[in-house]
mmCIF file of C-alpha atoms and ligand atoms in Angstrom:
data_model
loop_
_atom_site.group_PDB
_atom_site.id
_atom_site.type_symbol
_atom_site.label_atom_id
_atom_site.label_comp_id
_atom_site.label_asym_id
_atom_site.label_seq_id
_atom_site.Cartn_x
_atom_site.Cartn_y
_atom_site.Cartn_z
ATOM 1 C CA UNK N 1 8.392 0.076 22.147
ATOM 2 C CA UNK N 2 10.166 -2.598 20.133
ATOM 3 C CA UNK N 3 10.444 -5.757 22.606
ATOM 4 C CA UNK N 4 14.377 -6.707 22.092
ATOM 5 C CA UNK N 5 14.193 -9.776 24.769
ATOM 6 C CA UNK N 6 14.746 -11.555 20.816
ATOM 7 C CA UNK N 7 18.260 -10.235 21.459
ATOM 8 C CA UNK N 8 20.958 -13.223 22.452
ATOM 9 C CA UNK N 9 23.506 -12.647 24.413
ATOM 10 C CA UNK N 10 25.413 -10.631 22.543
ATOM 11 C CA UNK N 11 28.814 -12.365 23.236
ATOM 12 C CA UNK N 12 27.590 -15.542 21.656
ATOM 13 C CA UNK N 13 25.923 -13.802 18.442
ATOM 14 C CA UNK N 14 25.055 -9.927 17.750
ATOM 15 C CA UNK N 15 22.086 -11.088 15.617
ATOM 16 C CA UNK N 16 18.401 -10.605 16.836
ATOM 17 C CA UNK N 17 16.400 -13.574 16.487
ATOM 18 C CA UNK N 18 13.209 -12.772 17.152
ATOM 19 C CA UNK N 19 10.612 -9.136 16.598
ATOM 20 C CA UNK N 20 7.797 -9.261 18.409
ATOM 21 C CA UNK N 21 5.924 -5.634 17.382
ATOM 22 C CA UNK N 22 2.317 -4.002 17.601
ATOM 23 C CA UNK N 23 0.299 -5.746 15.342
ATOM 24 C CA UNK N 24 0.691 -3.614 11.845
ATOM 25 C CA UNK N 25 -1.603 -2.018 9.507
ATOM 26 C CA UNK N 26 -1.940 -1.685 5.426
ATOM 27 C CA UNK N 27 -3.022 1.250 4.544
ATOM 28 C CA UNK N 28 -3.589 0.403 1.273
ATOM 29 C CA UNK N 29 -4.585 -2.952 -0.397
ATOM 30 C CA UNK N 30 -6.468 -4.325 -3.160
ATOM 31 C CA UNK N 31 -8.543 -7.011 -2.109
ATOM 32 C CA UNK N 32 -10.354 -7.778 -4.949
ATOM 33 C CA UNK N 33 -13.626 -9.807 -5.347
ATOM 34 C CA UNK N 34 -15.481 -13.141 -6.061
ATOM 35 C CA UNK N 35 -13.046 -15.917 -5.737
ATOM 36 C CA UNK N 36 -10.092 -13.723 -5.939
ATOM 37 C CA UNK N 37 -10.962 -12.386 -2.645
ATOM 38 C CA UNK N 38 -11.580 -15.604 -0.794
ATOM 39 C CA UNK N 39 -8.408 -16.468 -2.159
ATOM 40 C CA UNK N 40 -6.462 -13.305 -1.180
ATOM 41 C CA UNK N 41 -8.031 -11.587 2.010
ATOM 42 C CA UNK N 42 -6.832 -14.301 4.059
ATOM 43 C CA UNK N 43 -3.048 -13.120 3.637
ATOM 44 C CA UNK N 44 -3.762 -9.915 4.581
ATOM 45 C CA UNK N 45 -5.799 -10.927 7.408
ATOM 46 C CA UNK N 46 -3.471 -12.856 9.177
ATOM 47 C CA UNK N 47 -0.902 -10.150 8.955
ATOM 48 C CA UNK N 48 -2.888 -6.518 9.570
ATOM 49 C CA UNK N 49 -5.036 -5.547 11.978
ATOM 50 C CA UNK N 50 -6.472 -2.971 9.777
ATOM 51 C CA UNK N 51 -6.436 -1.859 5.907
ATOM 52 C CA UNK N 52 -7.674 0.578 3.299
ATOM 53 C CA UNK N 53 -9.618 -1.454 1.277
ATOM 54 C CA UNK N 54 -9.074 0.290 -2.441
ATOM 55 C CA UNK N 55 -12.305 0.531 -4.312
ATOM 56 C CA UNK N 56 -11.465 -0.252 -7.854
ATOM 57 C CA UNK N 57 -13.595 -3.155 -8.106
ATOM 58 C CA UNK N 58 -15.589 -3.307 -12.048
ATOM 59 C CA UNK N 59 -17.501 -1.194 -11.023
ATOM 60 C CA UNK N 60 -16.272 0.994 -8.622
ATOM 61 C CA UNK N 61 -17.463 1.725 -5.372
ATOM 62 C CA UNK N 62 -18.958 4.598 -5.111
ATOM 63 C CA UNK N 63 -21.958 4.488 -2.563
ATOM 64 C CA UNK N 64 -22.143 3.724 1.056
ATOM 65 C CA UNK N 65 -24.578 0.886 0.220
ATOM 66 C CA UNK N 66 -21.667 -0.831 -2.353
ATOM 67 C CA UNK N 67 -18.926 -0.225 0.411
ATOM 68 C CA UNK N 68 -20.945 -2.028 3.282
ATOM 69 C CA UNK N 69 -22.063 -4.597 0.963
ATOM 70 C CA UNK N 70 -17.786 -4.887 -0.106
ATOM 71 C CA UNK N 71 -17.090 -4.524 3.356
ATOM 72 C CA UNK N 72 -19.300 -7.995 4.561
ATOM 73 C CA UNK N 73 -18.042 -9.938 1.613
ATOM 74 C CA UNK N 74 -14.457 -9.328 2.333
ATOM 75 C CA UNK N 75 -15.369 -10.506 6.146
ATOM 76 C CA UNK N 76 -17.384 -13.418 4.861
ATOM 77 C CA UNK N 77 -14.062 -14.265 3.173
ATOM 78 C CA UNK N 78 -12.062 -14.605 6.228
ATOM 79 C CA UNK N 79 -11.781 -17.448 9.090
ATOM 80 C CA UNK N 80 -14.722 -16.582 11.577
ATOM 81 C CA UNK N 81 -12.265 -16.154 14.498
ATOM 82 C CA UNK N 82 -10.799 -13.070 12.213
ATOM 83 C CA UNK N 83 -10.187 -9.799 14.265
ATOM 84 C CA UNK N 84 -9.488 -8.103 10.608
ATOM 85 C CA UNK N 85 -10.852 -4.607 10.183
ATOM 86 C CA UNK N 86 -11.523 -3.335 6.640
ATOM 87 C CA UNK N 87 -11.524 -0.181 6.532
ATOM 88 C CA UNK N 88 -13.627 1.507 3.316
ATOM 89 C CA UNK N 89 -13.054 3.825 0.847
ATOM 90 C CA UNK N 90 -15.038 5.692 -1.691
ATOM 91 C CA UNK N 91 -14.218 6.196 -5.876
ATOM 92 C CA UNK N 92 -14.083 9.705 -6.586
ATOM 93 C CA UNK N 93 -15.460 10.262 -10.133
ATOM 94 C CA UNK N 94 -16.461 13.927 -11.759
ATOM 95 C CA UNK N 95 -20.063 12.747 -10.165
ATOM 96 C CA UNK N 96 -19.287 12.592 -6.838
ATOM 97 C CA UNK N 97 -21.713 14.298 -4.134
ATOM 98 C CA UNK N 98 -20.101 16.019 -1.956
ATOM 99 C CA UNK N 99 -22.725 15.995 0.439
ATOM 100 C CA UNK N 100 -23.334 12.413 0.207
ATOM 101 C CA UNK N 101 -19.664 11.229 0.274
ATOM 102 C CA UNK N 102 -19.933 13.459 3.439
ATOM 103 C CA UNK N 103 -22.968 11.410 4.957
ATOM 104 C CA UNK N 104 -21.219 8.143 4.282
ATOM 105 C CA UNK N 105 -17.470 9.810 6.416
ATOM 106 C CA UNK N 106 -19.696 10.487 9.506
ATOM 107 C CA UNK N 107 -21.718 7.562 9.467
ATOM 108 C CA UNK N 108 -18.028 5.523 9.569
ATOM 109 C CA UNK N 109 -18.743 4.168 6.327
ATOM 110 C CA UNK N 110 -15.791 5.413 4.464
ATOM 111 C CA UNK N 111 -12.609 6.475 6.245
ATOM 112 C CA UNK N 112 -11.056 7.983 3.392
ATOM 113 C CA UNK N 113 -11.989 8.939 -0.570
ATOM 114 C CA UNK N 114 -9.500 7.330 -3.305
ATOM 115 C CA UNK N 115 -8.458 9.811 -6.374
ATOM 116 C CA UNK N 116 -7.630 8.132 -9.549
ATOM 117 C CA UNK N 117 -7.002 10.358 -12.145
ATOM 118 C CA UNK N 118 -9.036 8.752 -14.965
ATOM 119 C CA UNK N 119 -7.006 5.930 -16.780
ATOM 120 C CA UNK N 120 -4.079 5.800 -14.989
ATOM 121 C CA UNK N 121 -3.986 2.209 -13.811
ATOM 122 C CA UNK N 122 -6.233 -0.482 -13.185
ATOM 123 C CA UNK N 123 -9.837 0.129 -13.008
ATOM 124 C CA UNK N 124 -9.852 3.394 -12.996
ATOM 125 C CA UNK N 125 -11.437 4.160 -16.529
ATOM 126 C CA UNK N 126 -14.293 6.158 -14.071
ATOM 127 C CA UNK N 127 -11.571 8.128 -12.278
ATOM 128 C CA UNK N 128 -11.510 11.960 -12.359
ATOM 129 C CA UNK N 129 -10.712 13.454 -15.314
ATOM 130 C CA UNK N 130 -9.940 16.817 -13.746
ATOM 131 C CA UNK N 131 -9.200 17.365 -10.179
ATOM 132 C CA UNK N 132 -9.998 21.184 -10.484
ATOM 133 C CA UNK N 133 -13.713 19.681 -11.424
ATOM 134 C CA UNK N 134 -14.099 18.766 -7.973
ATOM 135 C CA UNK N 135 -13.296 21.215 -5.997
ATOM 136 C CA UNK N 136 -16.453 21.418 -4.162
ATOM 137 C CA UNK N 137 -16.335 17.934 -3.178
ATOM 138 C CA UNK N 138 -12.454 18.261 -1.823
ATOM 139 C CA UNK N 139 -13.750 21.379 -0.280
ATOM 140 C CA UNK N 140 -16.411 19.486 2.076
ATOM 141 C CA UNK N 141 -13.207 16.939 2.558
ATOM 142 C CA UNK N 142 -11.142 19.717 3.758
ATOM 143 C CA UNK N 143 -13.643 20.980 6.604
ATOM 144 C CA UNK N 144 -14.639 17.622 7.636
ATOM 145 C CA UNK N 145 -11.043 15.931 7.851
ATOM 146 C CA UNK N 146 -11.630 13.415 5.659
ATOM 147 C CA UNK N 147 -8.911 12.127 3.780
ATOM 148 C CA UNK N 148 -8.234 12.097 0.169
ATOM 149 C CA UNK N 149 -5.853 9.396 -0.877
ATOM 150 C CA UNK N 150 -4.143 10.276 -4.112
ATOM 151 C CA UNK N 151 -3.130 8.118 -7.028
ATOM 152 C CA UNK N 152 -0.292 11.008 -7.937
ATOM 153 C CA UNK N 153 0.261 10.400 -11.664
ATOM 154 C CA UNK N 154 -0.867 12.203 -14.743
ATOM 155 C CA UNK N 155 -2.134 10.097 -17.689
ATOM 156 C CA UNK N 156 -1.055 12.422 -20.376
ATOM 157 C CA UNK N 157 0.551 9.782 -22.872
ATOM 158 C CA UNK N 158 3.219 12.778 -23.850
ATOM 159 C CA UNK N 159 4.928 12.357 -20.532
ATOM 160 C CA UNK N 160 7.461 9.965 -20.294
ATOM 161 C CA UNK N 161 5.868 6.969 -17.592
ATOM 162 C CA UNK N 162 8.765 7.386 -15.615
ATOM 163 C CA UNK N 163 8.108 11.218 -14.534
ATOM 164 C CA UNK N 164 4.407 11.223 -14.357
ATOM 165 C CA UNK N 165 4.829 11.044 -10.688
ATOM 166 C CA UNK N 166 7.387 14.073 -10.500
ATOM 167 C CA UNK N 167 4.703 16.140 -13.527
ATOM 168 C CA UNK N 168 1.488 15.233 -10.950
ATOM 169 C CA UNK N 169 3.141 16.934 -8.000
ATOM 170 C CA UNK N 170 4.361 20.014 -9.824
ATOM 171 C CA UNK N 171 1.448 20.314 -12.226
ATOM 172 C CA UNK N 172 -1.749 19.374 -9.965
ATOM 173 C CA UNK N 173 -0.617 17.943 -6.101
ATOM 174 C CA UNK N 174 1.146 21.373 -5.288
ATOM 175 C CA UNK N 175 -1.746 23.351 -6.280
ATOM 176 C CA UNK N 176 -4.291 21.531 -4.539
ATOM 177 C CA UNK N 177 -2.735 21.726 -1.358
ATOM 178 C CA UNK N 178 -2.366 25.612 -1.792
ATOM 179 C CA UNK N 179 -6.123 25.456 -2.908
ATOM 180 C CA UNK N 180 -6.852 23.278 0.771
ATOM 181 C CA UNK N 181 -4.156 23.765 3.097
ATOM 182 C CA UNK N 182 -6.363 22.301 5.159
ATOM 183 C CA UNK N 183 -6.878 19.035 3.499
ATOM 184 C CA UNK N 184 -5.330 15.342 4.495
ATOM 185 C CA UNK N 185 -3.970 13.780 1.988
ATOM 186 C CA UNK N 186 -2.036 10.269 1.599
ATOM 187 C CA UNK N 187 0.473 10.546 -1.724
ATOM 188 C CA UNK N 188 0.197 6.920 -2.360
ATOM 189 C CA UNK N 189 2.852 4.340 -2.924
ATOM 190 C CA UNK N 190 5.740 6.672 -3.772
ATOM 191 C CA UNK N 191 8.367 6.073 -5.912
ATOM 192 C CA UNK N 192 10.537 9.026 -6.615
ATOM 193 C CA UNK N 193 12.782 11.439 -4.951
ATOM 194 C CA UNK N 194 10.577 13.579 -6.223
ATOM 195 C CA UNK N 195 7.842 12.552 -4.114
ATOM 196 C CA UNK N 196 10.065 12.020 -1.076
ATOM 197 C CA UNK N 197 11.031 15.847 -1.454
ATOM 198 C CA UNK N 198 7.397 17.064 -1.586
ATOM 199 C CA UNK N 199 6.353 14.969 1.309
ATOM 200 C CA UNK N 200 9.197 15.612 3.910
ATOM 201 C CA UNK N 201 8.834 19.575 3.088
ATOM 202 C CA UNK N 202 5.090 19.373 3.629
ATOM 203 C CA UNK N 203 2.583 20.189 6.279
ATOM 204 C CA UNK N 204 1.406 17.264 8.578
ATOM 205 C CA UNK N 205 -1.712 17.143 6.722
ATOM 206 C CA UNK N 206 0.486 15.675 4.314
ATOM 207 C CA UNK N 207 1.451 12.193 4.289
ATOM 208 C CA UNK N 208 2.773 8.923 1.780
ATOM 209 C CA UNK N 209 2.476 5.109 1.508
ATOM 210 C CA UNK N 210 5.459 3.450 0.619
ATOM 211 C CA UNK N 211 4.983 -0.531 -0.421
ATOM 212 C CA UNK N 212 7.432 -3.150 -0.327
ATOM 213 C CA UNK N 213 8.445 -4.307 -4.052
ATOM 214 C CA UNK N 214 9.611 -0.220 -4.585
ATOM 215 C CA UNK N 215 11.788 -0.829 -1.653
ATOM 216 C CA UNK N 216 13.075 -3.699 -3.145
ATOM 217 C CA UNK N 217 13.707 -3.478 -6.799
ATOM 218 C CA UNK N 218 14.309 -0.995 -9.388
ATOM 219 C CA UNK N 219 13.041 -0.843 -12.921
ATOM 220 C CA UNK N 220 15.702 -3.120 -14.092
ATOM 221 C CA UNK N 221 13.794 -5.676 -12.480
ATOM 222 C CA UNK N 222 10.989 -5.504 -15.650
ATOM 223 C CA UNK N 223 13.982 -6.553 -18.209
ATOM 224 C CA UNK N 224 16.184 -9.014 -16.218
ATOM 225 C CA UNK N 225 16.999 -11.365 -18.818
ATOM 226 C CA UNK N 226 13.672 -10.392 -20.297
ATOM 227 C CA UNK N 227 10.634 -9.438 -19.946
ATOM 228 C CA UNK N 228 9.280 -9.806 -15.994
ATOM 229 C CA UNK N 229 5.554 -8.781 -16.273
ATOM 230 C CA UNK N 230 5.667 -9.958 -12.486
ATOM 231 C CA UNK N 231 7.669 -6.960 -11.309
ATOM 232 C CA UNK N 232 5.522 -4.025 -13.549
ATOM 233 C CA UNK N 233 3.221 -2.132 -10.990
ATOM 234 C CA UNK N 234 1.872 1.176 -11.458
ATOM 235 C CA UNK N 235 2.967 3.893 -10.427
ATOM 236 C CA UNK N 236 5.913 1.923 -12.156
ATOM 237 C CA UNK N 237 9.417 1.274 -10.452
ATOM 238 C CA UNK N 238 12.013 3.922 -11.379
ATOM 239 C CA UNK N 239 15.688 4.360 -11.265
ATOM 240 C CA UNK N 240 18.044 3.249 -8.531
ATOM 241 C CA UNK N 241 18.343 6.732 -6.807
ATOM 242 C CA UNK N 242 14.606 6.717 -6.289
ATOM 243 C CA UNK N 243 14.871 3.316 -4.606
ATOM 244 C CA UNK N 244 17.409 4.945 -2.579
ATOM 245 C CA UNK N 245 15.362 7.757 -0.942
ATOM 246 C CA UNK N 246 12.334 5.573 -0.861
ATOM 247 C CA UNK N 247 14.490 3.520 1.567
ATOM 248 C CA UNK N 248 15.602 6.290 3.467
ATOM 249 C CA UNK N 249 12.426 8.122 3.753
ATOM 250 C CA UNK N 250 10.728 4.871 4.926
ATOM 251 C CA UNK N 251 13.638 3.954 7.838
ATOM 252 C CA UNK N 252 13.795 7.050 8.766
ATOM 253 C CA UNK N 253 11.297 7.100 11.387
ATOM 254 C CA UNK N 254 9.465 10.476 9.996
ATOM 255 C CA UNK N 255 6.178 9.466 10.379
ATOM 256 C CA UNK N 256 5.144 11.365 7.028
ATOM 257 C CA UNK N 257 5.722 7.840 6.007
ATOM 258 C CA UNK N 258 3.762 4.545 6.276
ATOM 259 C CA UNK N 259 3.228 1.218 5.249
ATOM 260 C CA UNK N 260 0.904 0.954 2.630
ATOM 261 C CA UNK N 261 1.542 -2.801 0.355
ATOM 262 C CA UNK N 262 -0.532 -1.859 -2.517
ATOM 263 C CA UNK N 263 -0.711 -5.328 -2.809
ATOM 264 C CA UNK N 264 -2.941 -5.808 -6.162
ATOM 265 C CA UNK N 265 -3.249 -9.605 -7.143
ATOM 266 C CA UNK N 266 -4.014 -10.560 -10.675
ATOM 267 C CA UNK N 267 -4.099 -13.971 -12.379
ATOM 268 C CA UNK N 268 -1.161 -14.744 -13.833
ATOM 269 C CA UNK N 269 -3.082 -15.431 -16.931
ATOM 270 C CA UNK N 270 -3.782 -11.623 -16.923
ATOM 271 C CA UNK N 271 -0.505 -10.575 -16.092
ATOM 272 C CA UNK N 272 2.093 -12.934 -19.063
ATOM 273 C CA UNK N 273 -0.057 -12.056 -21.917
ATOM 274 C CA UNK N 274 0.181 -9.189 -24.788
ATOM 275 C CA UNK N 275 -1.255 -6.730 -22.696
ATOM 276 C CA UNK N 276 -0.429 -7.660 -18.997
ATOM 277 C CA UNK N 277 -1.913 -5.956 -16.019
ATOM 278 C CA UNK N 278 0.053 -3.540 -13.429
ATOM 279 C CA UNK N 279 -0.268 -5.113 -9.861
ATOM 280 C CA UNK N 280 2.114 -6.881 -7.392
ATOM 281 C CA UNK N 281 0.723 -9.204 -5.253
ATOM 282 C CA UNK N 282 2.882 -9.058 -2.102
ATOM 283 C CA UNK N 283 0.386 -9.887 0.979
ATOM 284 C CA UNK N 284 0.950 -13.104 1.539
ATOM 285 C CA UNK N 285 4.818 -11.736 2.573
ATOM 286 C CA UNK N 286 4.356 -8.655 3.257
ATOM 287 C CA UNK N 287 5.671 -7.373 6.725
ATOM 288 C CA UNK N 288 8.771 -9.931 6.129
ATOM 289 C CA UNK N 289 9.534 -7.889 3.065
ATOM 290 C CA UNK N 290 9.635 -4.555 5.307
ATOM 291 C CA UNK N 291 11.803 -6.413 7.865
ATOM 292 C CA UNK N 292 14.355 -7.366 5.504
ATOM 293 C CA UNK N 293 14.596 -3.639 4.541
ATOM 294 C CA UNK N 294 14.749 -2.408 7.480
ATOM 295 C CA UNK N 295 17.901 -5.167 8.533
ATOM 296 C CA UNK N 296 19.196 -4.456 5.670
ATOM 297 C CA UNK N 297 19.268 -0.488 6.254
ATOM 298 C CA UNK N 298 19.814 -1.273 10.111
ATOM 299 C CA UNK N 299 17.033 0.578 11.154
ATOM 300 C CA UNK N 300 14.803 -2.457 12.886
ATOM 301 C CA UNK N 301 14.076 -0.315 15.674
ATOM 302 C CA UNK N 302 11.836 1.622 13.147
ATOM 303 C CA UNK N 303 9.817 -0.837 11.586
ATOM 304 C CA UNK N 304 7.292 -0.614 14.309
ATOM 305 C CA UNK N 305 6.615 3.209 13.709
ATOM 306 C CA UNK N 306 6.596 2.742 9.881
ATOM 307 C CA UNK N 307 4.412 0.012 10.086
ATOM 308 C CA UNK N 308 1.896 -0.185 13.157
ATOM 309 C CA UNK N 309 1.809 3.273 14.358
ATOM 310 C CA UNK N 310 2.372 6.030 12.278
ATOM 311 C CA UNK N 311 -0.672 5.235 9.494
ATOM 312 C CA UNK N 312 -3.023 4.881 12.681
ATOM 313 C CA UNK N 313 -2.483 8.389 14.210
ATOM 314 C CA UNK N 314 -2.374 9.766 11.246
ATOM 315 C CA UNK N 315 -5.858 8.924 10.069
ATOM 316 C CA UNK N 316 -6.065 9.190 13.769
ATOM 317 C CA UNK N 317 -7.258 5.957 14.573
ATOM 318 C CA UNK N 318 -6.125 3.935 17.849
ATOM 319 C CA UNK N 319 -2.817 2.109 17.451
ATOM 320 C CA UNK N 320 -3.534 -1.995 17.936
ATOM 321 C CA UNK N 321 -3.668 -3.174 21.145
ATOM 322 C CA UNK N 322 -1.793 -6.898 19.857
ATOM 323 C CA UNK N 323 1.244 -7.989 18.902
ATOM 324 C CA UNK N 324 2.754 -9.777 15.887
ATOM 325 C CA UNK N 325 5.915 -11.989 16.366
ATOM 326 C CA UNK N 326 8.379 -12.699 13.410
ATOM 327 C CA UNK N 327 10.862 -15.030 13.534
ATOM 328 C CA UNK N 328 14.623 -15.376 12.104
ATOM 329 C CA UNK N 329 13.750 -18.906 9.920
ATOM 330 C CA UNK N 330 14.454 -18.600 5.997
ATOM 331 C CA UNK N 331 11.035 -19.035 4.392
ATOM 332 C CA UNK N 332 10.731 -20.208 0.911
ATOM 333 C CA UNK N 333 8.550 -18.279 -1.271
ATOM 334 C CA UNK N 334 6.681 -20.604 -3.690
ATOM 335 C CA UNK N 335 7.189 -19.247 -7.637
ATOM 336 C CA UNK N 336 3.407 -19.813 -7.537
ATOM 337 C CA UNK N 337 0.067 -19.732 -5.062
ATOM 338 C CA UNK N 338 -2.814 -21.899 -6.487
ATOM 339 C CA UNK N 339 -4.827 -21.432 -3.478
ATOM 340 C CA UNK N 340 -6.250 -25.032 -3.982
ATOM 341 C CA UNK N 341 -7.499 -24.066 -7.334
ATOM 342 C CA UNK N 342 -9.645 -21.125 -5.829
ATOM 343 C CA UNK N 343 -8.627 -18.858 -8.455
ATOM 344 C CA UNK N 344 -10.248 -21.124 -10.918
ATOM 345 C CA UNK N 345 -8.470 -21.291 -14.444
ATOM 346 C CA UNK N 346 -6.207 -18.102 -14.011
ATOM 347 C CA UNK N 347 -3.590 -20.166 -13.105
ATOM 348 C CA UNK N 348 -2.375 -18.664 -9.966
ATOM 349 C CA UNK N 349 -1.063 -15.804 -8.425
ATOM 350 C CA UNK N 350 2.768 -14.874 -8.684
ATOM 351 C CA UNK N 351 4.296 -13.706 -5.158
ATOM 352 C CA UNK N 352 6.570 -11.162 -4.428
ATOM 353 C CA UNK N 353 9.665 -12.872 -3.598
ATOM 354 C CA UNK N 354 8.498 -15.889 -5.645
ATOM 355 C CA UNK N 355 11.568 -18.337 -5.288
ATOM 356 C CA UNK N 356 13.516 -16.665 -2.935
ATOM 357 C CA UNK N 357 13.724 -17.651 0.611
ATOM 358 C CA UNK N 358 13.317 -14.905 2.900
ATOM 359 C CA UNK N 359 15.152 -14.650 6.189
ATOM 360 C CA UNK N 360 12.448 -14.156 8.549
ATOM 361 C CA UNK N 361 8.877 -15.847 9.357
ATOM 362 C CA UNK N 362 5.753 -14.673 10.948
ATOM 363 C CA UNK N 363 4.223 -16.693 13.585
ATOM 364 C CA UNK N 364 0.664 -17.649 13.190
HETATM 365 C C1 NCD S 1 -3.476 -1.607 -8.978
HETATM 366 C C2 NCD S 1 -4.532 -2.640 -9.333
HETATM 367 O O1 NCD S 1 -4.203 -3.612 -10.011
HETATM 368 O O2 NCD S 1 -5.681 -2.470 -8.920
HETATM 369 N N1 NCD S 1 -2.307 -1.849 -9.774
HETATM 370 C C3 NCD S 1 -1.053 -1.481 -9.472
HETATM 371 O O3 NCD S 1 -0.160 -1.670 -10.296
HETATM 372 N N2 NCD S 1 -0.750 -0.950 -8.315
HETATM 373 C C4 NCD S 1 -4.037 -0.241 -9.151
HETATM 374 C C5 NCD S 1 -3.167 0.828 -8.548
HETATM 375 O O4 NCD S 1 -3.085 0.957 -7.332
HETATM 376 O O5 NCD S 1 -2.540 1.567 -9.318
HETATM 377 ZN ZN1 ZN S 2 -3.114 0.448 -5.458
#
């Protein structure tokens, strides 16, 4: 339970002050490598108790030797008195063994296998090219309760950008869950109505991330006043009714829904150029984000599900036995994190929330 002693006496002001909560979890980050990973695990770190690590490092990882050898970098990358548990996922490509993605789940290598259908964002060049191809593979996932986690767009450059979300869950999510009704699977950071629909009619075996900036913004966020590389993110943000239901779904306290940043840090060299990356890098702010949501939709008696409990049982993991406290003290977001020059001549990283001030902190 939420601990309300933040609340003051009411008489002398209604607002809370304070939110202590069990320590959250991300179930879905991008952590990177190299530099960029000493730069940005940190953030995430000091925030999550837990996270699903993505895998779409150049190249991917798709053997239980490359995940453990991911999985001690990323801790080498973090203060040594760092409780932070990275949790490891495998790249599904049309070569995947079943058998040995299999091995690597019950050995507690992996906790979960990614699905990128092949070109659809970052990285993902080796993704599946047809999920039908892999049936056999999903069908060892299915009996062994492994989850698949599900980059839900199609790449098919005839659909329109802003419904290949809505085309992937009519055209190829729907039938593989008829093909494994058995199967868990995580519809990742949603961004339709669409996919708020699909989820909340689902089984339980069916479940979606939700991250902070499509919680926030819209796609008019891209063209304010011009171009804003820093707010493009695949799957991209879509009308204002979308952000609507992505709000409700993720206050709503069904726990279909979780927390899942998709935080995915790139240079901003790499993101205001002719071709700019997709990514949002919102870790360093992260759970303020959420709370500010969830104030604003006066559902703060939620967060704690969203966020610290209902990723963990569904993956069924143990909930964290801390606590995180956040704060009511506006905190400045800097327009730009150097990290001392770590990330060498890229120039930075762009925050979410980069020159705003945000209305609560998070104690260290
Ligand atoms: C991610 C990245 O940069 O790795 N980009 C993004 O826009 N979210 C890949 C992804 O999750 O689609
Ligand atoms: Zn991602």
């Amino acid at each position: 339970m939420l601990d309300l002693s933040g609340w003051l006496d009411r008489a002398s002001s209604p607002t809370l002050q304070q939110l202590t909560l069990r320590r959250p979890d991300d179930w879905h980050v991008h952590l990177r490598d190299g530099a960029l990973l000493k730069a940005v695990a940190p953030a995430t770190a000091s925030q999550f108790g837990r996270a699903i690590v993505m895998p779409n490092l150049n190249p991917p990882i798709t053997t239980p030797a490359a995940a453990q050898a991911y999985r001690q970098r990323i801790l080498a990358a973090l203060p040594a008195e760092s409780r932070f548990q990275p949790l490891m996922t495998a790249y599904l490509t049309d070569a995947s063994d079943g058998a040995a993605i299999a091995r690597g789940f019950n050995e507690g290598v992996w906790a979960a296998c990614k699905l990128y259908p092949a070109n659809a964002t970052t990285n993902s060049a080796a993704g599946v090219s047809s999920i039908e191809a892999i049936t056999p593979v999903i069908a060892i996932m299915e009996r062994i309760g492994m989850p698949l986690l599900i980059h839900g767009e199609v790449t098919d450059a005839n659909i329109d950008i802003f419904d290949r979300e809505a085309v992937f869950i009519e055209n190829h999510l729907a039938p593989l869950l008829a093909r494994h009704p058995g199967l868990k699977v995580v519809l990742e950071h949603i961004t339709t109505i669409d996919a708020v629909e699909f989820v909340s009619g689902g089984p339980d075996n069916l479940a979606a991330t939700i991250t902070p900036h499509h919680l926030h913004i819209n796609r008019n966020a891209m063209f304010a006043g011009g171009l804003r590389p820093d707010f493009y993110c695949l799957p991209v943000a879509k009308r204002e009714l979308h952000r609507l239901a992505l709000r409700a779904a993720a206050t709503s306290g069904n726990p279909k829904f979780f927390l899942g940043t998709d935080s995915a840090p790139h240079q901003r060299s790499a993101k205001e150029t002719a071709c700019g990356c997709a990514g949002i890098f919102n870790a360093p702010y992260a759970i303020e984000s959420y709370a500010l949501v969830f104030e604003q939709e006066k559902a703060l008696e939620r967060l704690e599900g969203f966020a610290s409990e209902f990723g963990a049982r569904f993956y069924g993991l143990p909930l964290n036995s801390d606590k995180i406290t956040l704060v009511r003290e506006p905190q400045p977001v800097p327009k730009l994190l150097d990290f001392q020059g770590a990330t060498g001549d890229g120039a930075g990283l762009v925050p979410f929330h980069a020159g705003e001030t945000l209305p609560w902190r998070l104690l260290p």
